[in-house]
CSV table of C-alpha atoms in Angstrom, one decimal:
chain,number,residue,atom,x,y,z
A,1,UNK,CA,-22.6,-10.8,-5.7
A,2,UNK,CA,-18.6,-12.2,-4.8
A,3,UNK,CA,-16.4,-11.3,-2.4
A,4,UNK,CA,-14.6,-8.5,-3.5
A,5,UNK,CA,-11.1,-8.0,-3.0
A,6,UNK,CA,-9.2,-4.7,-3.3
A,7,UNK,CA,-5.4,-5.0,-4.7
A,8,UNK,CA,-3.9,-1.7,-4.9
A,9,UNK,CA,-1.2,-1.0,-6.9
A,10,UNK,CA,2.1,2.0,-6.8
A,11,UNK,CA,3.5,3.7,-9.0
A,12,UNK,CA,6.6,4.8,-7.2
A,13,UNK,CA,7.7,7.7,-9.3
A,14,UNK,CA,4.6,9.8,-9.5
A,15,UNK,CA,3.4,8.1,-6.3
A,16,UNK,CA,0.1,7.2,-7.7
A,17,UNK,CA,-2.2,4.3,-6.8
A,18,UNK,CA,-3.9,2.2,-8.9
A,19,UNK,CA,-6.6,-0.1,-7.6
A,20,UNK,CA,-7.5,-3.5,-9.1
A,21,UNK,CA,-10.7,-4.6,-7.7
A,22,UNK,CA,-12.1,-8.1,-8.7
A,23,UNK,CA,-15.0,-10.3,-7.3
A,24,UNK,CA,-14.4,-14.2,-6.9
A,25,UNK,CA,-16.0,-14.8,-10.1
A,26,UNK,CA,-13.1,-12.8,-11.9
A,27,UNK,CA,-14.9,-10.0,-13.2
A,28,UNK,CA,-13.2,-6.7,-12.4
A,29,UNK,CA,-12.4,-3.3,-12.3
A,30,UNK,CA,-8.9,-1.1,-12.7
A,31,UNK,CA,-9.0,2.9,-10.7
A,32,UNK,CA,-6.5,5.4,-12.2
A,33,UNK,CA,-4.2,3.0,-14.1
A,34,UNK,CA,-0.9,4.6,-14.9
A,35,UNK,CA,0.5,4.4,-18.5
A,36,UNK,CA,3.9,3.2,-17.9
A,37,UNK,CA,2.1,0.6,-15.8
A,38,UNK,CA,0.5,-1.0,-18.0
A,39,UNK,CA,2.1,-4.3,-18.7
A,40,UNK,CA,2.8,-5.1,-15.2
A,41,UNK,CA,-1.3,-4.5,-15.1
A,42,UNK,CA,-2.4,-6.0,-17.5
A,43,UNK,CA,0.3,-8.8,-16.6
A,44,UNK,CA,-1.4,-9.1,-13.2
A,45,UNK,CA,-4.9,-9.6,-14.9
A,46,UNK,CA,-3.7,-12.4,-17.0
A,47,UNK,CA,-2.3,-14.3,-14.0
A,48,UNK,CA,-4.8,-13.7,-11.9
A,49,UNK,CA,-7.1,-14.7,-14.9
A,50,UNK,CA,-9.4,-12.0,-14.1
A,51,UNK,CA,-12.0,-10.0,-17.2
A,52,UNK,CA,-11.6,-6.5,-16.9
A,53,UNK,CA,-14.8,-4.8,-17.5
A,54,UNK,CA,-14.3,-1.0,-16.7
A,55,UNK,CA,-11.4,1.2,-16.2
A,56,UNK,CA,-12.3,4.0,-14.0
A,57,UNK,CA,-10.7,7.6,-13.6
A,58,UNK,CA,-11.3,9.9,-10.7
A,59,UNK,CA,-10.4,12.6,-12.5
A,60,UNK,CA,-8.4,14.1,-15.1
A,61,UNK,CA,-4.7,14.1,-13.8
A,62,UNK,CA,-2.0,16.2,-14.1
A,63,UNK,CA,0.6,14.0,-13.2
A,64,UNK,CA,1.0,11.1,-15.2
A,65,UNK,CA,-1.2,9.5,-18.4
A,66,UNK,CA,-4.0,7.2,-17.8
A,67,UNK,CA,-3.4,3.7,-18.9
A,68,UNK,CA,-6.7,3.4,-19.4
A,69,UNK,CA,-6.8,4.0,-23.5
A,70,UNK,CA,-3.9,1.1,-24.0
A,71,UNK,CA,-5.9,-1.2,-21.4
A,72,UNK,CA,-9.0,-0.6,-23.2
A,73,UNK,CA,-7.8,-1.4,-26.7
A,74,UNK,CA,-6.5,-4.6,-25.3
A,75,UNK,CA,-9.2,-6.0,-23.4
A,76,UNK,CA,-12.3,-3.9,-24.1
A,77,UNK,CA,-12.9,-3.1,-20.9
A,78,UNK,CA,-15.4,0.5,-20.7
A,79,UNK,CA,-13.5,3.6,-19.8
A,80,UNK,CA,-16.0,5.1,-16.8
A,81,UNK,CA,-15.6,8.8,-16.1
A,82,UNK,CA,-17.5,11.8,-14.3
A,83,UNK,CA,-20.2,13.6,-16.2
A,84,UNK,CA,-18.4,16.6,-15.5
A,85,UNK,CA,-14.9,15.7,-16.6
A,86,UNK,CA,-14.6,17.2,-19.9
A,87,UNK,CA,-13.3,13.6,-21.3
A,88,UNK,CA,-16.1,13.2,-24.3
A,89,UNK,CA,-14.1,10.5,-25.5
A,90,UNK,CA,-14.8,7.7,-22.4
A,91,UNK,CA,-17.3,5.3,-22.6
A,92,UNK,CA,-19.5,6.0,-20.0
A,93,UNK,CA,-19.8,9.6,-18.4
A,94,UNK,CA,-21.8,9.2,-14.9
A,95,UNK,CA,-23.5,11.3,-13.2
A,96,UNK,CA,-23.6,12.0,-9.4
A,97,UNK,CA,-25.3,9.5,-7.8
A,98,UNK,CA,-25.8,7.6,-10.5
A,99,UNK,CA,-24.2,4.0,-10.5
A,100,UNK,CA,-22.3,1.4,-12.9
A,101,UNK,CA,-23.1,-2.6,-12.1
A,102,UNK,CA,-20.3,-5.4,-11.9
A,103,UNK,CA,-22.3,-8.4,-11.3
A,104,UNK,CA,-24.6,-7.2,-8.6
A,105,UNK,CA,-21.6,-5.3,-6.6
A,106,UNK,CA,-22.7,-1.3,-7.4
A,107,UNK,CA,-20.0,1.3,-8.1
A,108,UNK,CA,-21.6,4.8,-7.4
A,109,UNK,CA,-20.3,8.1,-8.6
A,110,UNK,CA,-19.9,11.1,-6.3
A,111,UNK,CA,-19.0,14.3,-7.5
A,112,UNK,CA,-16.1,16.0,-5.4
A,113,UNK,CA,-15.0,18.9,-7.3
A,114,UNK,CA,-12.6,21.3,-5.8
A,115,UNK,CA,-9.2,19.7,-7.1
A,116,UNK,CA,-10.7,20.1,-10.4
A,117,UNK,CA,-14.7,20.8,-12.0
A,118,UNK,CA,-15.1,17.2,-12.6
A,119,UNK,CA,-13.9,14.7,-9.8
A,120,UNK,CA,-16.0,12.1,-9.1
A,121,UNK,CA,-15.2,9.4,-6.3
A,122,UNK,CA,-16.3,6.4,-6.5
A,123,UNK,CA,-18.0,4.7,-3.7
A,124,UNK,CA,-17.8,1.0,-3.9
A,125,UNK,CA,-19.2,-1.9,-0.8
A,126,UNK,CA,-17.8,0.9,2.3
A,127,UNK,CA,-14.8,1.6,0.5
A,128,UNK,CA,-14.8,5.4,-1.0
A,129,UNK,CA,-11.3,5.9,-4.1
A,130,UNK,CA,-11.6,9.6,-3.5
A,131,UNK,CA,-8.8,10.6,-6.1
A,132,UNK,CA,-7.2,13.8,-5.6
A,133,UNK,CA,-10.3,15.0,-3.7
A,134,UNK,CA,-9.6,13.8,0.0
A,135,UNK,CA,-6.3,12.4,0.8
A,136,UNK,CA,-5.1,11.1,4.2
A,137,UNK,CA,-4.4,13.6,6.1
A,138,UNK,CA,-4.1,16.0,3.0
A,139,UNK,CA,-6.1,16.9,-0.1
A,140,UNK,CA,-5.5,17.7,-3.6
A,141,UNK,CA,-4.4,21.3,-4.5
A,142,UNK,CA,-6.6,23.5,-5.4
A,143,UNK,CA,-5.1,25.9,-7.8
A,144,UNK,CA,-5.3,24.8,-11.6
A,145,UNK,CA,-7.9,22.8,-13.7
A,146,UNK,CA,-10.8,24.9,-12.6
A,147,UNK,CA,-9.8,24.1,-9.3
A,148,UNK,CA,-11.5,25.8,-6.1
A,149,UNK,CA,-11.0,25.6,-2.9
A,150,UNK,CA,-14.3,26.5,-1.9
A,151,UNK,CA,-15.8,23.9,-3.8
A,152,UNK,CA,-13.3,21.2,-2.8
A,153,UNK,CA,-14.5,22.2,1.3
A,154,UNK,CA,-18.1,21.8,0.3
A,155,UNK,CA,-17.3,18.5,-1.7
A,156,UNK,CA,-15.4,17.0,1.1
A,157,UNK,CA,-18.2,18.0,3.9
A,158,UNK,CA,-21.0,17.4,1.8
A,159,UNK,CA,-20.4,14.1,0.4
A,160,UNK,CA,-17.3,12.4,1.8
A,161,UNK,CA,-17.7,13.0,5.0
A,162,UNK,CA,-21.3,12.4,5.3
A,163,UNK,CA,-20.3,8.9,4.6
A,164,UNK,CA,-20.2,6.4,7.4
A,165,UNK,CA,-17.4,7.0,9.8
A,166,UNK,CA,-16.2,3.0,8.9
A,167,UNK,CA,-16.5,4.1,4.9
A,168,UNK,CA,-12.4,2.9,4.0
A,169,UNK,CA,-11.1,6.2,2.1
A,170,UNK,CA,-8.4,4.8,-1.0
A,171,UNK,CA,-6.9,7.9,-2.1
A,172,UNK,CA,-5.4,8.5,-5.4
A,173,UNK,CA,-1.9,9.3,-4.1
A,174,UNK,CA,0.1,8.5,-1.4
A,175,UNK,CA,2.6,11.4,-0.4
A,176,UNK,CA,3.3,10.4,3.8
A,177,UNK,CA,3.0,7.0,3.8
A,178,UNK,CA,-0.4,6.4,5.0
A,179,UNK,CA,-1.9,3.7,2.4
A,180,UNK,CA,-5.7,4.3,3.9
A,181,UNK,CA,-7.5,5.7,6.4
A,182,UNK,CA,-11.5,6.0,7.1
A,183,UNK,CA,-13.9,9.0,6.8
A,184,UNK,CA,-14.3,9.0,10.8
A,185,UNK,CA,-10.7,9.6,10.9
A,186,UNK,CA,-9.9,12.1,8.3
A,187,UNK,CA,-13.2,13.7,10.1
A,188,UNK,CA,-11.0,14.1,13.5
A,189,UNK,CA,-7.5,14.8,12.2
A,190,UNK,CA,-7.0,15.7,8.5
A,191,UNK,CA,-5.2,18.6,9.5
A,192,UNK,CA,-6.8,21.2,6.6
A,193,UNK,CA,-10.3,19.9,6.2
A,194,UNK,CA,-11.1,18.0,9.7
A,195,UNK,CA,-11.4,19.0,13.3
A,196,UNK,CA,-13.6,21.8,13.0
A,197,UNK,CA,-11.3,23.6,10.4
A,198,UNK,CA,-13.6,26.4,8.9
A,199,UNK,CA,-14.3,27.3,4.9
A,200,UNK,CA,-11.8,30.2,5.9
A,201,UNK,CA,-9.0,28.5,7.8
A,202,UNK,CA,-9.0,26.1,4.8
A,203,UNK,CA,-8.7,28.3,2.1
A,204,UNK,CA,-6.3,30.4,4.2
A,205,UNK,CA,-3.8,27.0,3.9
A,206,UNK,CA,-4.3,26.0,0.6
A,207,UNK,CA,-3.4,30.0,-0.4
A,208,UNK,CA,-0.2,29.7,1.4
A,209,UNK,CA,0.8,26.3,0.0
A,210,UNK,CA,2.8,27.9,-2.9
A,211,UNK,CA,3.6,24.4,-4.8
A,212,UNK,CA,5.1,24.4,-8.1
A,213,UNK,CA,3.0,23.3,-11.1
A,214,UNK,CA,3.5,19.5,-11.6
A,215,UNK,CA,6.1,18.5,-13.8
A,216,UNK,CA,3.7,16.9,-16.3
A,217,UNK,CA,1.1,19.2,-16.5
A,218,UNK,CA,1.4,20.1,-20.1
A,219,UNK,CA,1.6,16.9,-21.6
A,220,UNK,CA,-0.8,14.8,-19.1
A,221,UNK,CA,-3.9,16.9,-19.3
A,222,UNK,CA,-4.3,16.7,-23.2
A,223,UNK,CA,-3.5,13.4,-23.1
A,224,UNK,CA,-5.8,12.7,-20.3
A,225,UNK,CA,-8.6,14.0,-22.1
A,226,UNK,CA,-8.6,11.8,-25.3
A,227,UNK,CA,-8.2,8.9,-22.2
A,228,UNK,CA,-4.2,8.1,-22.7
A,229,UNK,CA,-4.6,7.0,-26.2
A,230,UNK,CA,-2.0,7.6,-29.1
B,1,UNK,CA,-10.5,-12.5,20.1
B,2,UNK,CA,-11.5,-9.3,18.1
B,3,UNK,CA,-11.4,-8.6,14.4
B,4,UNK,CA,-7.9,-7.8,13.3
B,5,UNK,CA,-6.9,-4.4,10.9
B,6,UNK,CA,-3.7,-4.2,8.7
B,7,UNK,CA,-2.9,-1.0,8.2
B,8,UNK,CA,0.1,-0.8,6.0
B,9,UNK,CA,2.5,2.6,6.3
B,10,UNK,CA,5.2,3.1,3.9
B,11,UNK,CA,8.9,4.9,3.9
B,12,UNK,CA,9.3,6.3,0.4
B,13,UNK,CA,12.8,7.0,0.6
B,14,UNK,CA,13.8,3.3,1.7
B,15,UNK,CA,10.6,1.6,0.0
B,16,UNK,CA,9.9,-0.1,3.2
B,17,UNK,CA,6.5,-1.7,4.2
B,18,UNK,CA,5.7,-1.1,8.1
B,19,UNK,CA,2.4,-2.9,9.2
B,20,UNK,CA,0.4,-1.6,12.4
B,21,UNK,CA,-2.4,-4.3,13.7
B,22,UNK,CA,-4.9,-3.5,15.5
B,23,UNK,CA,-7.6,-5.4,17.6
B,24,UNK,CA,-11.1,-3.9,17.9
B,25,UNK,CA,-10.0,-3.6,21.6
B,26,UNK,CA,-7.1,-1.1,20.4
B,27,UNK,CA,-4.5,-3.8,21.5
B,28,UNK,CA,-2.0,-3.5,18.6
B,29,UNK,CA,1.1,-4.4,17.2
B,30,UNK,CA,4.0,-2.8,14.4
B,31,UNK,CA,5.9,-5.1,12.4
B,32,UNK,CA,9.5,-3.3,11.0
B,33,UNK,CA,9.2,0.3,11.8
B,34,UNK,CA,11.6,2.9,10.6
B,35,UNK,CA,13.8,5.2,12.1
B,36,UNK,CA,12.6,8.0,10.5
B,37,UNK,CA,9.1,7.5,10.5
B,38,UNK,CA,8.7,7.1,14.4
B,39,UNK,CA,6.4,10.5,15.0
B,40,UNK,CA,4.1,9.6,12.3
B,41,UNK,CA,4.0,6.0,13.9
B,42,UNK,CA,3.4,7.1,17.1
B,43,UNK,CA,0.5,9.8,16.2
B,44,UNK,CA,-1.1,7.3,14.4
B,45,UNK,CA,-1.2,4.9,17.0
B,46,UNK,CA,-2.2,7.7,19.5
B,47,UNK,CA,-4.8,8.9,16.7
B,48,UNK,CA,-6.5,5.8,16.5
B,49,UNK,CA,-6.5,5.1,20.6
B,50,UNK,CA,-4.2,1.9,20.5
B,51,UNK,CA,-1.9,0.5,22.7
B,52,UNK,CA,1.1,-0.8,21.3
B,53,UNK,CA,1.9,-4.6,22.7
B,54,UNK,CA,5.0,-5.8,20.6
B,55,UNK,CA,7.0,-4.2,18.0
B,56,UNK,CA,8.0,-7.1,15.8
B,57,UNK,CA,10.9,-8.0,13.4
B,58,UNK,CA,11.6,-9.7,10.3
B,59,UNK,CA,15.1,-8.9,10.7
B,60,UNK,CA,18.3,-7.2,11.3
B,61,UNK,CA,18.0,-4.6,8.2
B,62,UNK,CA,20.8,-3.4,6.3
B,63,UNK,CA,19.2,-0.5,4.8
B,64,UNK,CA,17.3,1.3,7.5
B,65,UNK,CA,17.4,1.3,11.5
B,66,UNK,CA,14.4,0.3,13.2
B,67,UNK,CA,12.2,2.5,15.0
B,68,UNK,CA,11.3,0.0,17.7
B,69,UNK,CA,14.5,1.2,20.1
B,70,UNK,CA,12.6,5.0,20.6
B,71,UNK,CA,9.5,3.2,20.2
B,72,UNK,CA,9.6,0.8,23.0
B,73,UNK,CA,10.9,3.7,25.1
B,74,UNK,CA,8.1,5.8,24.3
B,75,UNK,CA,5.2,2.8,24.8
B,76,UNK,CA,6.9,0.1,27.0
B,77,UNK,CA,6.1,-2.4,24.1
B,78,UNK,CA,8.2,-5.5,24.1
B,79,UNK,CA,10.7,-5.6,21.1
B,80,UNK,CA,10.1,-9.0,19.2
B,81,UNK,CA,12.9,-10.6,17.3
B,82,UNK,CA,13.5,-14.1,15.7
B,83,UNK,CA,16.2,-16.1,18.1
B,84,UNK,CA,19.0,-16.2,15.5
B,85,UNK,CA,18.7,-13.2,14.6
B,86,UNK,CA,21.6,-12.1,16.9
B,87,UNK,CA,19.4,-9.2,18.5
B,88,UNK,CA,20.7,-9.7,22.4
B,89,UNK,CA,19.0,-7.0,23.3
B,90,UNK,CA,15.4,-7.7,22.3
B,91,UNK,CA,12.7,-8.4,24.7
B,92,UNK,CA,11.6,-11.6,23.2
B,93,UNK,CA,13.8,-13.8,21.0
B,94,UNK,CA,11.2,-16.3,19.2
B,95,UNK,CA,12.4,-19.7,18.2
B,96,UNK,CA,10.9,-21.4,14.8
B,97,UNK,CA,7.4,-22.3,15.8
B,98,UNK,CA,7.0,-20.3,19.2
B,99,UNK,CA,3.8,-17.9,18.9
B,100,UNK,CA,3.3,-14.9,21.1
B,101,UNK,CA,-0.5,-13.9,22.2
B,102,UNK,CA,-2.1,-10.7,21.8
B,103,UNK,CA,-5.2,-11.1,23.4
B,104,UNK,CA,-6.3,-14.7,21.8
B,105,UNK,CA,-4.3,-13.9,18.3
B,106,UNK,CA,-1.7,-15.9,17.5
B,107,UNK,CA,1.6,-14.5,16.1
B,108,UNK,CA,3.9,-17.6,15.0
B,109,UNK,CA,7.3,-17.5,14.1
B,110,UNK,CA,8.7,-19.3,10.5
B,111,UNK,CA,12.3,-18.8,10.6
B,112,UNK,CA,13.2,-17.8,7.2
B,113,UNK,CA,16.6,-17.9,7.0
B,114,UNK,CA,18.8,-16.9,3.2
B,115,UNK,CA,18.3,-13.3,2.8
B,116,UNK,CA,20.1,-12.9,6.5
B,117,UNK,CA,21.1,-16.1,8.9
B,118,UNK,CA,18.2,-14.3,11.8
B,119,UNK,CA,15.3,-13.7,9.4
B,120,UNK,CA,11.9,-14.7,10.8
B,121,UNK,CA,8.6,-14.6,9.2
B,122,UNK,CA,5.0,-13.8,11.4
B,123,UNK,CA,2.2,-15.7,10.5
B,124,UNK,CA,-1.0,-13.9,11.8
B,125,UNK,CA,-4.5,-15.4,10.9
B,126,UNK,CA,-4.1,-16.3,7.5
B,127,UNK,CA,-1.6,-13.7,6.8
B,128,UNK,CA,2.5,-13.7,6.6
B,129,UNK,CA,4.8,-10.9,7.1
B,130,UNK,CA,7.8,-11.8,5.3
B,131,UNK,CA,10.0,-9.0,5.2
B,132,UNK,CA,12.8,-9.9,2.7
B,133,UNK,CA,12.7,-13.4,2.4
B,134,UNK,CA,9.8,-13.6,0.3
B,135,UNK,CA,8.6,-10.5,-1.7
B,136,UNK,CA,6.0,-10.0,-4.2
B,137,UNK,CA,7.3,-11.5,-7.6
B,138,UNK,CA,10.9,-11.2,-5.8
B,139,UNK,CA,12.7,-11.9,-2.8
B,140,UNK,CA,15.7,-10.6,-1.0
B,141,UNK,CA,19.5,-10.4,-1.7
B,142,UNK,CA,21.3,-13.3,-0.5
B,143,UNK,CA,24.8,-11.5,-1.0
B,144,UNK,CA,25.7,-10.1,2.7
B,145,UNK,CA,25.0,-10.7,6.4
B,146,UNK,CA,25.2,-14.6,6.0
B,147,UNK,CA,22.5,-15.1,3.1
B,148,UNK,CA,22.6,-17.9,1.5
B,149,UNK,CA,20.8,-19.0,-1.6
B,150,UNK,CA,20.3,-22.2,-1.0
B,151,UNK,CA,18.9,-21.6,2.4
B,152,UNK,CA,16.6,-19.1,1.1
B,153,UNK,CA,14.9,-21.7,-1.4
B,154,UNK,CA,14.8,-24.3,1.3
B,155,UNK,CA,13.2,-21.5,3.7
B,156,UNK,CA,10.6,-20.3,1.2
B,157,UNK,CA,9.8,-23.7,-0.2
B,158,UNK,CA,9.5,-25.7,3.3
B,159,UNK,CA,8.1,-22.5,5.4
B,160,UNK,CA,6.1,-20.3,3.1
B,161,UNK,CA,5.2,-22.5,-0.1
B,162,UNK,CA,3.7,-25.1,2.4
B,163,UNK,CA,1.0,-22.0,3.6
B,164,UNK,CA,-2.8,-22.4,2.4
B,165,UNK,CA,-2.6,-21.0,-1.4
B,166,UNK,CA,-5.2,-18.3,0.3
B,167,UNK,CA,-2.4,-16.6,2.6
B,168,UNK,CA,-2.1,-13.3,1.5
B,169,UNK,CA,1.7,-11.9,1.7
B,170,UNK,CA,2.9,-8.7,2.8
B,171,UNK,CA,6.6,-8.0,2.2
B,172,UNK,CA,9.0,-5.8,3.4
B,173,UNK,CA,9.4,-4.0,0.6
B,174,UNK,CA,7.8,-2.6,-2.2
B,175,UNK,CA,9.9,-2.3,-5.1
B,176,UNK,CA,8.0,-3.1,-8.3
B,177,UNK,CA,4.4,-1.6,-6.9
B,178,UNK,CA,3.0,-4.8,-5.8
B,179,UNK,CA,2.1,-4.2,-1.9
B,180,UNK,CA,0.3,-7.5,-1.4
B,181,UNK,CA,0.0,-11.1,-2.7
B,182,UNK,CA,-1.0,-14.7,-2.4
B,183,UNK,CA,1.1,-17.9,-1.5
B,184,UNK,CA,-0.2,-19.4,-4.3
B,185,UNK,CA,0.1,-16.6,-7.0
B,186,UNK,CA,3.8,-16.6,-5.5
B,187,UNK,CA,4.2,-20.6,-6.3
B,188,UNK,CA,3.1,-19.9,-9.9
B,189,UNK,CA,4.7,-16.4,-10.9
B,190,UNK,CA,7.5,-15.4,-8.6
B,191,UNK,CA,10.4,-15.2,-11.4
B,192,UNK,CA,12.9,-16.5,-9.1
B,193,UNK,CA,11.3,-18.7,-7.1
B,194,UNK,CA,7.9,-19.9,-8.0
B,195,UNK,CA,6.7,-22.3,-11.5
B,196,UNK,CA,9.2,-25.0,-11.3
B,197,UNK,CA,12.3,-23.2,-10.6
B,198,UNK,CA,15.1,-25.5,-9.3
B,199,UNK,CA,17.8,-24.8,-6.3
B,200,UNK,CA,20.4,-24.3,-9.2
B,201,UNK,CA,18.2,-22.1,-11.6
B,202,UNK,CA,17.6,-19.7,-8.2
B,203,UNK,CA,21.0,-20.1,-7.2
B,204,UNK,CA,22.3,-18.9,-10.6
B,205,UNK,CA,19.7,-15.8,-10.6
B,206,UNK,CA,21.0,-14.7,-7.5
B,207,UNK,CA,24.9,-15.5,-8.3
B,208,UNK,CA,24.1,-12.8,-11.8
B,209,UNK,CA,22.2,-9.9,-9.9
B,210,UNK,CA,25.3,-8.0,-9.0
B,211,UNK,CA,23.8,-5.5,-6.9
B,212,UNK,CA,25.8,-2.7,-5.3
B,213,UNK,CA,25.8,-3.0,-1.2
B,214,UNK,CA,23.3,-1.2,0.6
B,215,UNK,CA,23.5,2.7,0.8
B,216,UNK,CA,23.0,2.6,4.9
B,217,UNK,CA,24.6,-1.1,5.9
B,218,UNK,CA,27.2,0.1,7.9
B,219,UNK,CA,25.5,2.2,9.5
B,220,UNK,CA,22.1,0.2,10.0
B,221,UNK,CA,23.5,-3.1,10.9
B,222,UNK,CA,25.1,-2.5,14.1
B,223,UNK,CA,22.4,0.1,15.0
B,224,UNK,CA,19.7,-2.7,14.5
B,225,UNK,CA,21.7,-5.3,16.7
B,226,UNK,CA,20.7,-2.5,19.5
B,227,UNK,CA,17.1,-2.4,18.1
B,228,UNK,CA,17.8,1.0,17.0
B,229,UNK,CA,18.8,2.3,20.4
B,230,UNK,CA,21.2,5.3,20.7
C-alpha cells in the first residue's frame, strides 16, 4: 500500500471536480471525469506515467457528460458505479459498503441518495468524494432524478456524518470557493444540514430554493446512463 | 512546530487561487486574498478558530484588489509583501531570501521577478506559492507593470527550477483546471517554460500571445499599492 496522493481537477464552466488519485506505484483512479476534459486527463496520466484502473462516478449527473466511456475505451480502465444507479452498462455496480481494491488501498461505496436514488460516495484512506450528496457548506438539490430531500437528510446524517470529524469531504462541485472541508465542520456550520438543523427546517429550504433545471439536463442524463459513450 | 493545512479557496469570477494555512495551534496565515471574497475569508477563519498572523503577497495584481487592506483592519495581521514590490505601505517588505516565522515554520521569500518587477514567491515546507510567475503548465503575462520575459525565465529557472523535483506548486491562478503541481512535472511539461525551452523560444511565445489588458488594471493597481485600503 503507496502513498496516495489526491490531484483534483476543474472544470471551470460546469464547475465540476474531477479527482485523479494515484499511489507511488502509479496505479490509479479518476472521480467524475468530465467529457470535454478528457485529453487534458488523459494527457495528465501519460505525463505523470500513471495506469488508470477504474473510473468512478458518484452519480448520474445532470450537468455535464462523464468522460468516463472515452477514458475507458482508451485505457481500459473499469467504469465503477453505485448498485443503485440505474447505469447497467458500467463495469462494476457496488453495493453499499461493499469495496473495490487498488493495490491494498480500499475504495468503499456509501450510498447517499437524496440528490438522486443512486449516489454512492466513495470513502477512500479518511478522505470521503461525496458527489452531489454533501457539498461545503451546501448540498445537491433535491428536486429531479428521483430526488428527495428526506432521503438526502437521512443520507447525510446517517453515513456522512457518522464519519470521523477529520474524514476530508471532496465534493463533486465547487459553487463558493471552498475546495474542501471535513465532516466535523460541515457537522457545525453547513448552513442546511449542520448545526442542529431539523428533517423539517431542511426540507423547508430546499422547497424554497426555486432553481432552474440545469441547462443540460436533457442531453447529460441519457448520456450518463450508457457511461458518456457514443 | 505543528502540522501545517492548505486549504485552498477560489474566486470564480477572477480565477484566483487564495491559500489559508493553518497550524494545529490555529496560528494561520492567507496568501493573495480577494477583495470580494473578504466575509467568506473571515468566517472561515473564525469557523475554524484561527488567528490570522500575516496576510502574504505574491504581488501587486492587476486584475483584482487584495483583501488584506480590510483584512488586516479586521485581525491586526501584518500585511507581507516582497521588497520591490513597491507596496510602501505593507507591514513587512521581505528581501530575496529573508523568511518570516510563524511559530517555528519558515516562510522564505524567492523574488520572482518577469510577470511584474515586485513579484515574490513563498516557500513553505516543501511547498511554493507562486502566484503568476510560475503557473501550472503556464505562467504569467510579461506585457505590463515592468514584466520582462527574460527576467521571468531567469526567475523560474534560477529560483523555482532549482527546488527539490517533490515541491508541489500552487499558483495563483487556475486557468486550465490544474490547481496543483510539481517542480519537476513543471521542468518537463510546462509548454512555455519547461523540456528544453530556450530564453529566445519563451521570449518569442510571450512576444505572440497578444492578450488584451486586464479588465480591472486600472483600477486594481493603484488600489493594491495601498494593500487594498480605501
Amino acid at each position: 500500500m503507496g502513498k496516495l496522493t489526491i490531484r483534483p481537477l476543474f472544470d471551470a464552466p460546469t464547475s465540476t471536480f474531477t479527482y485523479l488519485l494515484y499511489l507511488e506505484t502509479g496505479q490509479a483512479l479518476l472521480i467524475d471525469s468530465v467529457k470535454e476534459q478528457f485529453e487534458r486527463d488523459l494527457k495528465l496520466v501519460s505525463e505523470l506515467g500513471l495506469s488508470l484502473k477504474y473510473l468512478i462516478e458518484t452519480h448520474v449527473h445532470a450537468d455535464h457528460i462523464t468522460g468516463a466511456g472515452l477514458l475507458s475505451e482508451k485505457t481500459g480502465a473499469k467504469i465503477v458505479y453505485g448498485a443503485k444507479s440505474g447505469v447497467q452498462s458500467a463495469d462494476l455496480l457496488i453495493n453499499d459498503g461493499e469495496s473495490i481494491d487498488l493495490e491494498g488501498t480500499s475504495i468503499i461505496g456509501l450510498s447517499t441518495p437524496g440528490h438522486t436514488a443512486g449516489c454512492t460516495s466513495w470513502l477512500i484512506e479518511g478522505q470521503v468524494f461525496t458527489g452531489d450528496s454533501l457539498m461545503i457548506r451546501g448540498c445537491g438539490r433535491t428536486d429531479f432524478q428521483q430526488g428527495s430531500s428526506e432521503v438526502l437528510y437521512q443520507s447525510v446524517h446517517q453515513q456522512l456524518f457518522s464519519l470521523s470529524d477529520q474524514t476530508r469531504i471532496y465534493p463533486g462541485h465547487n459553487y463558493q470557493g471552498h475546495p474542501w472541508s471535513t465532516v466535523g465542520e460541515e457537522k457545525m456550520y453547513n448552513p442546511r444540514l449542520g448545526g442542529q438543523k431539523s428533517l423539517e427546517e431542511f426540507k423547508r429550504i430546499m422547497d424554497n430554493l426555486k432553481l432552474a433545471p440545469p441547462q443540460r439536463l436533457a442531453q447529460s442524463v441519457p448520456a450518463n446512463l450508457k457511461c458518456g459513450k457514443d
